[in-house]
PDB file of C-alpha atoms in Angstrom:
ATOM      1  CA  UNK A   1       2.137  20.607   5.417  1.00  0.00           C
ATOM      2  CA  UNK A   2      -1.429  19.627   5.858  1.00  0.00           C
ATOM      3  CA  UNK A   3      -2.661  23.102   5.151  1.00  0.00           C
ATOM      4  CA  UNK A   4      -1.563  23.007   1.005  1.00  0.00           C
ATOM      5  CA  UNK A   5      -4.174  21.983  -1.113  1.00  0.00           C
ATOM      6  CA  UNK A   6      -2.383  18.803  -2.481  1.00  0.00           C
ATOM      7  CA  UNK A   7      -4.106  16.320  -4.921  1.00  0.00           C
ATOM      8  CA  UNK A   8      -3.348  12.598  -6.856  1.00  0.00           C
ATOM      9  CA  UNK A   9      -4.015  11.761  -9.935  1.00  0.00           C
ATOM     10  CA  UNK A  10      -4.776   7.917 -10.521  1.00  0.00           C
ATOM     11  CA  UNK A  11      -2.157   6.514 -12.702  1.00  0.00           C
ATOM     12  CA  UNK A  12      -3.537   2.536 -13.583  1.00  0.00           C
ATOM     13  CA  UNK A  13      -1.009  -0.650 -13.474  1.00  0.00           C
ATOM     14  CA  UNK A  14       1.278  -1.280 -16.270  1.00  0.00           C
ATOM     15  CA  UNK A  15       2.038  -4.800 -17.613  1.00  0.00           C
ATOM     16  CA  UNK A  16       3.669  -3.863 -20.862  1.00  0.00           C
ATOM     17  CA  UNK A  17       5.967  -7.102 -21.420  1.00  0.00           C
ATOM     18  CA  UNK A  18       4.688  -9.566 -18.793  1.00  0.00           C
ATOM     19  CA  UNK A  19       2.324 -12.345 -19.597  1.00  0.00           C
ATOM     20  CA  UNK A  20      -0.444 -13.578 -17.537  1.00  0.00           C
ATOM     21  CA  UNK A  21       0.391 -16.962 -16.642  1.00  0.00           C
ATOM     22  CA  UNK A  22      -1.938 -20.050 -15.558  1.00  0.00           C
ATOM     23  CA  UNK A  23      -0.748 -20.977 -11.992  1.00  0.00           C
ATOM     24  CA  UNK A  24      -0.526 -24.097 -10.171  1.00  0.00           C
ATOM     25  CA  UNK A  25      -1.205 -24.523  -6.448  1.00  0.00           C
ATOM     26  CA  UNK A  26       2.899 -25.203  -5.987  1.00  0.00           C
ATOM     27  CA  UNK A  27       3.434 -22.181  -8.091  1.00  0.00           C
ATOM     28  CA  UNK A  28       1.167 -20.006  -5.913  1.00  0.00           C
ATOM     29  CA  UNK A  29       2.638 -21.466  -2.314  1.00  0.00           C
ATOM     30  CA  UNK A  30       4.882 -19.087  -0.925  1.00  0.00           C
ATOM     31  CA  UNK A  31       5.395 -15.694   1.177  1.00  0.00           C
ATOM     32  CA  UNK A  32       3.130 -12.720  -0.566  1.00  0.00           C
ATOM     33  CA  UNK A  33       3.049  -9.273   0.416  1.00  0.00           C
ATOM     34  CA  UNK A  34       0.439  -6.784  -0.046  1.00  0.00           C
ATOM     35  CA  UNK A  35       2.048  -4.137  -2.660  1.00  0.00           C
ATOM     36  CA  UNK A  36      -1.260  -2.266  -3.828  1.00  0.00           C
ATOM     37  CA  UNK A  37      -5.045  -1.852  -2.649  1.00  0.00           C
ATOM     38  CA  UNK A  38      -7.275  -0.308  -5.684  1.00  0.00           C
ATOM     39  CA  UNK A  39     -11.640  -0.081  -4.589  1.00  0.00           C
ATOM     40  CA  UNK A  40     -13.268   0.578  -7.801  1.00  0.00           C
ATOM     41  CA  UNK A  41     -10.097   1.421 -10.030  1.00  0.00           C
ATOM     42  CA  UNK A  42      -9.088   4.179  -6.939  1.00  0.00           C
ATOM     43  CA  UNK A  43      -5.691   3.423  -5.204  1.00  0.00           C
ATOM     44  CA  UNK A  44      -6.359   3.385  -1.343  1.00  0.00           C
ATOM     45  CA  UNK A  45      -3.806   2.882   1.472  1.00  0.00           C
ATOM     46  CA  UNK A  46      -3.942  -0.470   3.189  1.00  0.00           C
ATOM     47  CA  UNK A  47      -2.420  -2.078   6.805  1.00  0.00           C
ATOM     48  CA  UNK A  48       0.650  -4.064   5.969  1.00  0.00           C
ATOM     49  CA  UNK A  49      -0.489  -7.216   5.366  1.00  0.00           C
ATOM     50  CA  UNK A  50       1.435 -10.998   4.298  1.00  0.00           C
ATOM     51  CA  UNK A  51      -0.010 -13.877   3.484  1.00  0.00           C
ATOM     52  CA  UNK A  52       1.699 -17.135   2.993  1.00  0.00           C
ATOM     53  CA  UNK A  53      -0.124 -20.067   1.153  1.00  0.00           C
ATOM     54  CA  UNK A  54       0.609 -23.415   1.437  1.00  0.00           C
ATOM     55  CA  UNK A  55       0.798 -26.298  -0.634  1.00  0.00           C
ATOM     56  CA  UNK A  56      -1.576 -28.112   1.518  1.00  0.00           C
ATOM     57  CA  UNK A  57      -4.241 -26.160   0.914  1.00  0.00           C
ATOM     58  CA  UNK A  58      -3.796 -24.002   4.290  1.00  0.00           C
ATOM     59  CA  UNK A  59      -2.755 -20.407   4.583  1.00  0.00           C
ATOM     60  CA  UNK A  60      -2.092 -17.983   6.808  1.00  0.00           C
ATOM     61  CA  UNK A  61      -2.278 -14.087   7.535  1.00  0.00           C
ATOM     62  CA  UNK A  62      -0.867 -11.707   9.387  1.00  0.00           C
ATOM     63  CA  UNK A  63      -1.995  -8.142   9.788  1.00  0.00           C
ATOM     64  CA  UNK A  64      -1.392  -5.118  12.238  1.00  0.00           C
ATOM     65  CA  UNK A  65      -4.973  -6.320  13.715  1.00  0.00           C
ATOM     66  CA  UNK A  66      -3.586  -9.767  14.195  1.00  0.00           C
ATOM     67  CA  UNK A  67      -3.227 -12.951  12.878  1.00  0.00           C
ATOM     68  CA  UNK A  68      -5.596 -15.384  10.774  1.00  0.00           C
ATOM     69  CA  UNK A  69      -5.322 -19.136   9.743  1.00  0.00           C
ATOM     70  CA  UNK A  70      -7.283 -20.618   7.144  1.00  0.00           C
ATOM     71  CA  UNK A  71      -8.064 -23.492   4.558  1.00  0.00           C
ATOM     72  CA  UNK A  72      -8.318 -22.346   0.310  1.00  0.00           C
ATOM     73  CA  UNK A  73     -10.018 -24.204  -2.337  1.00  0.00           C
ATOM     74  CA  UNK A  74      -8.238 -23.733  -5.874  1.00  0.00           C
ATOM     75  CA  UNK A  75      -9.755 -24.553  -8.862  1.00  0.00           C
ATOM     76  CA  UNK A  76      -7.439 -22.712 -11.218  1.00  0.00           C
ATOM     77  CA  UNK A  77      -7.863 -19.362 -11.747  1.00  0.00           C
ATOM     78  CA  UNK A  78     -10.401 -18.962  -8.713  1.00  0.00           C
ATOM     79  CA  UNK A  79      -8.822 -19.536  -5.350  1.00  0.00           C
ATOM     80  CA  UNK A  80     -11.775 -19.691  -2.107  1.00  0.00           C
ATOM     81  CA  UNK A  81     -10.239 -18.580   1.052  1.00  0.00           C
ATOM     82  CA  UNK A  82     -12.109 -20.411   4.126  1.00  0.00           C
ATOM     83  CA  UNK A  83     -11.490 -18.713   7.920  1.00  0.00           C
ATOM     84  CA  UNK A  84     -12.997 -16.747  10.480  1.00  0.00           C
ATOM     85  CA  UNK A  85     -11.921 -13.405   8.798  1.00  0.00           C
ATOM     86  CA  UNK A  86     -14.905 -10.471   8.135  1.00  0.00           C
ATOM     87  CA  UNK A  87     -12.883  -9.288   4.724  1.00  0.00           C
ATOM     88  CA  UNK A  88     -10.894 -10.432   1.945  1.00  0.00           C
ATOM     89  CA  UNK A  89      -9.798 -13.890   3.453  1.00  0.00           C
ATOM     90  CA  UNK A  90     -13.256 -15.515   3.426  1.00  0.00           C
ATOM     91  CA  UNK A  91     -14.136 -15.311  -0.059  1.00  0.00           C
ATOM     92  CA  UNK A  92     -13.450 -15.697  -3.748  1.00  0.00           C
ATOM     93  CA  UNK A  93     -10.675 -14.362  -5.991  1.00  0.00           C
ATOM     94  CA  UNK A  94      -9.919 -14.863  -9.692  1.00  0.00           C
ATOM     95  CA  UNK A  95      -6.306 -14.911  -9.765  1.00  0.00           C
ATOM     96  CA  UNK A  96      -3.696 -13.618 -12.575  1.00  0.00           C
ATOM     97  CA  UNK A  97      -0.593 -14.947 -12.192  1.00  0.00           C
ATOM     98  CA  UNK A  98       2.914 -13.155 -13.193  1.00  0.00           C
ATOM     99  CA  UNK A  99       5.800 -15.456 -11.539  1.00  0.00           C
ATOM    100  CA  UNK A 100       6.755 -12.796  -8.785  1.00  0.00           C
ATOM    101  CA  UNK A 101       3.258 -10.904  -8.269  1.00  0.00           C
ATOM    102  CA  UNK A 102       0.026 -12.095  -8.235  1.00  0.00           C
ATOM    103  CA  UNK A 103      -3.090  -9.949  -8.489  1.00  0.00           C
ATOM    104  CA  UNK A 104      -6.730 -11.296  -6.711  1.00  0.00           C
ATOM    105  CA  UNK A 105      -9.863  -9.577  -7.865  1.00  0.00           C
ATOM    106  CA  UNK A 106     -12.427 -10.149  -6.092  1.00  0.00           C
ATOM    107  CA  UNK A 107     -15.775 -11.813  -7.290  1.00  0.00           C
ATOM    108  CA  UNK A 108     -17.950 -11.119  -4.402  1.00  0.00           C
ATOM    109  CA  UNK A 109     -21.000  -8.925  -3.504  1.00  0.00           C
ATOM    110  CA  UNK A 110     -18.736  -6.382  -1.858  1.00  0.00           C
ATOM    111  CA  UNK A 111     -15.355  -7.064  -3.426  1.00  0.00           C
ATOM    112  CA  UNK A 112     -16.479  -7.213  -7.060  1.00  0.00           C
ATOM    113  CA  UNK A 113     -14.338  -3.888  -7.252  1.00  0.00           C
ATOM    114  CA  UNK A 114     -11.617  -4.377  -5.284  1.00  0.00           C
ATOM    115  CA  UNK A 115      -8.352  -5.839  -6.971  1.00  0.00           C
ATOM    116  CA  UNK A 116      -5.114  -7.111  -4.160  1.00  0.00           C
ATOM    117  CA  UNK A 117      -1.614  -7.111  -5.864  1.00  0.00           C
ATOM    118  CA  UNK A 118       0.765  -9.270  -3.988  1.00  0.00           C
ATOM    119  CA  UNK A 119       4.728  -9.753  -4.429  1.00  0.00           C
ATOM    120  CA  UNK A 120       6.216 -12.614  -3.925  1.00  0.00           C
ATOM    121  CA  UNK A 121       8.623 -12.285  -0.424  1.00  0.00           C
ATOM    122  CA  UNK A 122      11.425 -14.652   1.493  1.00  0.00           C
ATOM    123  CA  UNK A 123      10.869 -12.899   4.628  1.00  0.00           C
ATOM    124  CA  UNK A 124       8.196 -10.349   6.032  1.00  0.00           C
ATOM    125  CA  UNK A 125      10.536  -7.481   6.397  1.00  0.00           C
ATOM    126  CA  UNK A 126      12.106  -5.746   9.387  1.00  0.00           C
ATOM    127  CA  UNK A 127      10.216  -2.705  10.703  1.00  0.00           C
ATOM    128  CA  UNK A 128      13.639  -0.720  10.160  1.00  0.00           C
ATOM    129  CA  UNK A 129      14.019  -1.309   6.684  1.00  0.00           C
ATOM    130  CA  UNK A 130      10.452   0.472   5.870  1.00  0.00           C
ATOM    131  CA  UNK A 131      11.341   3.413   7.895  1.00  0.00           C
ATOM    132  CA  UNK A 132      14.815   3.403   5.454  1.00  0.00           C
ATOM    133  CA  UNK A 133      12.734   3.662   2.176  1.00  0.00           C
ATOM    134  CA  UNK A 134      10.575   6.636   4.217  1.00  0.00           C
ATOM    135  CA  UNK A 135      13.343   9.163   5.526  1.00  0.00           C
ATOM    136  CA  UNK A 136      15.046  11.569   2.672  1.00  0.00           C
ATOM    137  CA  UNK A 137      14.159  14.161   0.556  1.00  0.00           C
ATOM    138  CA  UNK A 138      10.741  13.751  -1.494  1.00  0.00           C
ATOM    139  CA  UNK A 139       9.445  15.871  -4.472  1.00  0.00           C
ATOM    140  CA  UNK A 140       5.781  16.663  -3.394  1.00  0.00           C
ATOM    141  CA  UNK A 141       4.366  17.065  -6.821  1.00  0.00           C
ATOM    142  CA  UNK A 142       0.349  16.637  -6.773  1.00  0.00           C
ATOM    143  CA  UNK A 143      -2.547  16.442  -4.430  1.00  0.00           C
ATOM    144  CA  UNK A 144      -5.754  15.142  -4.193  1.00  0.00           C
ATOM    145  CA  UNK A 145      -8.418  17.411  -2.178  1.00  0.00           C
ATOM    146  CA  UNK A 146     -11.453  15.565  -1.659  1.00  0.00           C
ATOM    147  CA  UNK A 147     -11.028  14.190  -5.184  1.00  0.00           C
ATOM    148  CA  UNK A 148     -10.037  17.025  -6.859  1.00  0.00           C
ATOM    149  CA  UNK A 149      -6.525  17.033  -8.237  1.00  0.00           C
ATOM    150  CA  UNK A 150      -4.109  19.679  -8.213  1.00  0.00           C
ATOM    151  CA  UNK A 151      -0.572  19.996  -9.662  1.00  0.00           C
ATOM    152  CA  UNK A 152       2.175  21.745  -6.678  1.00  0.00           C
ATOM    153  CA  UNK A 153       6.010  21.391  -6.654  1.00  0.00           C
ATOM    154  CA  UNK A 154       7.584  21.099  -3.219  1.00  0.00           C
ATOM    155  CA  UNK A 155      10.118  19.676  -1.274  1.00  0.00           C
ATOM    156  CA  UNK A 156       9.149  17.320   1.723  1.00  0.00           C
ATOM    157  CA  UNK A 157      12.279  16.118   3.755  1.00  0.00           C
ATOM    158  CA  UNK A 158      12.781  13.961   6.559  1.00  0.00           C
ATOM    159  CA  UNK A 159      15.668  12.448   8.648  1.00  0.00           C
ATOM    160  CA  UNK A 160      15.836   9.390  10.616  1.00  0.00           C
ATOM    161  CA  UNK A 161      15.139  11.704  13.881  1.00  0.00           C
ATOM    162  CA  UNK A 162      12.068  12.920  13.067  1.00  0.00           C
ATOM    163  CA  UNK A 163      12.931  15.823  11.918  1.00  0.00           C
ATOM    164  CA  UNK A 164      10.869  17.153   8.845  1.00  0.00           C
ATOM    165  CA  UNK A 165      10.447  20.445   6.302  1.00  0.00           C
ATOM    166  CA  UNK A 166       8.592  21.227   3.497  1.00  0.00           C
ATOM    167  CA  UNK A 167      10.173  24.076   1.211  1.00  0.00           C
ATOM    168  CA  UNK A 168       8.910  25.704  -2.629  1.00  0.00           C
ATOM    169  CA  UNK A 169      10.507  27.766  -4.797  1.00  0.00           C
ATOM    170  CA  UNK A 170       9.854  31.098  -2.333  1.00  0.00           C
ATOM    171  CA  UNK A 171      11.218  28.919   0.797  1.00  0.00           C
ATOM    172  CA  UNK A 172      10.312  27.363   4.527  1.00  0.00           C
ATOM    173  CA  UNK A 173       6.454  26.739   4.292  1.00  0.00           C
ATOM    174  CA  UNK A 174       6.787  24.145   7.521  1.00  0.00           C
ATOM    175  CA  UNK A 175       8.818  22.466   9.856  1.00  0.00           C
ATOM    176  CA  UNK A 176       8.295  20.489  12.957  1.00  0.00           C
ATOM    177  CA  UNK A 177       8.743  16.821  14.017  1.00  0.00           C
ATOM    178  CA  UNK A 178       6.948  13.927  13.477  1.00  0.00           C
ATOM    179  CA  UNK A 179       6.888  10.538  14.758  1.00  0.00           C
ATOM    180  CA  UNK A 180       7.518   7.763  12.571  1.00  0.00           C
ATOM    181  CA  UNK A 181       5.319   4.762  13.685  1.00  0.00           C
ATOM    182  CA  UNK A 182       6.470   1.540  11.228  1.00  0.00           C
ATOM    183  CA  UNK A 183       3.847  -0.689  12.741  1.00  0.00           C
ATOM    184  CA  UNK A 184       1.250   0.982  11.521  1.00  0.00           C
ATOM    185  CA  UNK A 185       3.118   2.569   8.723  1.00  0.00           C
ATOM    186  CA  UNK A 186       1.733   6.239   9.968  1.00  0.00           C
ATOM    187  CA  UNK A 187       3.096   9.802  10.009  1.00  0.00           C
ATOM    188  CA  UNK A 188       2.319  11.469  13.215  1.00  0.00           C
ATOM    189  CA  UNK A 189       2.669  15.151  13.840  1.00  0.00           C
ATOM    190  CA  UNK A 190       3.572  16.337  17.178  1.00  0.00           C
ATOM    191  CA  UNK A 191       2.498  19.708  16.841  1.00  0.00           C
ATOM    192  CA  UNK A 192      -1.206  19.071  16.591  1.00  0.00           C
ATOM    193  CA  UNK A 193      -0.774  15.218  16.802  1.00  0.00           C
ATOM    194  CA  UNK A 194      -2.861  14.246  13.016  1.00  0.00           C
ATOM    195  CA  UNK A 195      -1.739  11.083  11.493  1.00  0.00           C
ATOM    196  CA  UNK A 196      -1.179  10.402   8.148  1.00  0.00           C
ATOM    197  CA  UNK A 197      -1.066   6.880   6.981  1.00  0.00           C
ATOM    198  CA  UNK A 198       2.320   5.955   5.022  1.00  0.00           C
ATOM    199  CA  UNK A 199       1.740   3.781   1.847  1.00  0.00           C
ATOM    200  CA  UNK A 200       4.016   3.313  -1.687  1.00  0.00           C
ATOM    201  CA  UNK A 201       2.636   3.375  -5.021  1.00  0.00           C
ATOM    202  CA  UNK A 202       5.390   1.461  -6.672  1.00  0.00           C
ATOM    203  CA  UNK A 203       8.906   3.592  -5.850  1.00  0.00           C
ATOM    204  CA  UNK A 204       6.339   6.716  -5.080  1.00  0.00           C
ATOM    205  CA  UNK A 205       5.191   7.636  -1.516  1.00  0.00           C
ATOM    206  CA  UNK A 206       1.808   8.879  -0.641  1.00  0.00           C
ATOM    207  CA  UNK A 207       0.416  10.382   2.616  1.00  0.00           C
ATOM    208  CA  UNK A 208      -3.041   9.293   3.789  1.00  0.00           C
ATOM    209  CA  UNK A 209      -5.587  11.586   5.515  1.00  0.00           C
ATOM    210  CA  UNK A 210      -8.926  10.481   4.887  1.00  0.00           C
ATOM    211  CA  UNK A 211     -10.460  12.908   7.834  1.00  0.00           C
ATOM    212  CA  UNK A 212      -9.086  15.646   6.004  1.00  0.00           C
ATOM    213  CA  UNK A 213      -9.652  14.208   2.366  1.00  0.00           C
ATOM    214  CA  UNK A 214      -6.007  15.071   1.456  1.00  0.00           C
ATOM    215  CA  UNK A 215      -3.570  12.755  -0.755  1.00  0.00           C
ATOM    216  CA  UNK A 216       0.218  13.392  -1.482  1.00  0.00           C
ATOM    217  CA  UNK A 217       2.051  12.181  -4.429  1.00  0.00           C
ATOM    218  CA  UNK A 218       5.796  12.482  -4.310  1.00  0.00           C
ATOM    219  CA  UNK A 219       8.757  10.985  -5.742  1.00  0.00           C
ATOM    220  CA  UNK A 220      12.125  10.565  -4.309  1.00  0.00           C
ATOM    221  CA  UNK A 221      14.473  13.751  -4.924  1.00  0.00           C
ATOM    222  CA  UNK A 222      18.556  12.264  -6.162  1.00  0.00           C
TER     223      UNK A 222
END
């Protein structure tokens, strides 16, 4: 699989139909999930992360790395998270507000490109029901090689197992096993044991190898 010269082609967040709306601190308190990382208008795969913000001006994270606890200051539509945290939860967001997302772009030396989208949760989610929306046939249709983006059309299927294959139109190009690791949301090959890091672009999945500088897009096969 990680031998094709696959490649991703940047497709930016649609709105169409849903107004920006101002927020208010009770409005923003809730359960958020992390549902899309862009760095400089580039998608990038991200840790799963949740934050919950509370009315009381406290909120709390919790990552793969581990958990944080912190204080925010919200002067509507810039929210100032306050903790111990080296990245994104100890500084300054402008927030846009659309009832069951929220996106944070940040206004920081360091973060001035980087934009968070968050959906609104009731429960951080079982590790089971990630693996569900992983296994099952995939249409492999583009890749991105070190930036450079090329068009392919291949299936990429795998079974609760860890079973996996990869097929085009003149048949088997790979098979193996892989382990699924839900924690860390990574693919990892047993044959020569590379992992590729397991994130969803809306209902599209991509696989992560930054050492190799290798992207795929795919979309779920009926």
């Amino acid at each position: 699989m990680k031998r094709l010269p696959l490649s991703l082609l940047w497709i930016p967040i649609f709105l169409g139909g849903m107004a920006c709306q101002q927020v208010t601190r009770n409005e923003l308190s809730g359960l958020w999930e992390l549902e899309h990382l862009e760095v400089d208008a580039v998608p990038r795969s991200a840790n799963p992360t949740f934050i919950e913000i509370n009315a009381n001006n406290s909120f709390a994270v919790s990552r793969v790395s581990g958990d944080q606890v912190g204080m925010y200051h919200f002067d509507a539509p810039v929210i100032k998270f306050r903790s111990e945290d080296r990245s994104w939860f100890n500084t300054r967001w402008k927030i846009k507000y659309f009832r069951e997302f929220i996106i944070l772009r940040g206004l920081e030396d360091g973060y001035r490109g980087t934009q968070l989208r968050f959906k609104r949760i009731e429960v951080i989610p079982d590790f089971a029901e990630f693996e569900e929306r992983v296994v099952g046939k995939w249409h492999l249709y583009k890749i991105r090689k070190n930036g450079d983006v090329e068009k392919v059309s291949a299936s990429f299927q795998l079974d609760r197992e860890g079973n996996y294959s990869m097929e085009d139109q003149n048949g088997l190009l790979e098979r193996g096993r892989v382990v699924i690791n839900t924690r860390h949301r990574k693919l990892i090959f047993e044959h020569d044991q590379t992992q590729w890091e397991i994130w969803f672009y809306g209902d599209e999945l991509r696989l992560t190898n930054e050492l190799m500088g290798l992207q795929y897009s795919l979309r779920r096969m009926l």
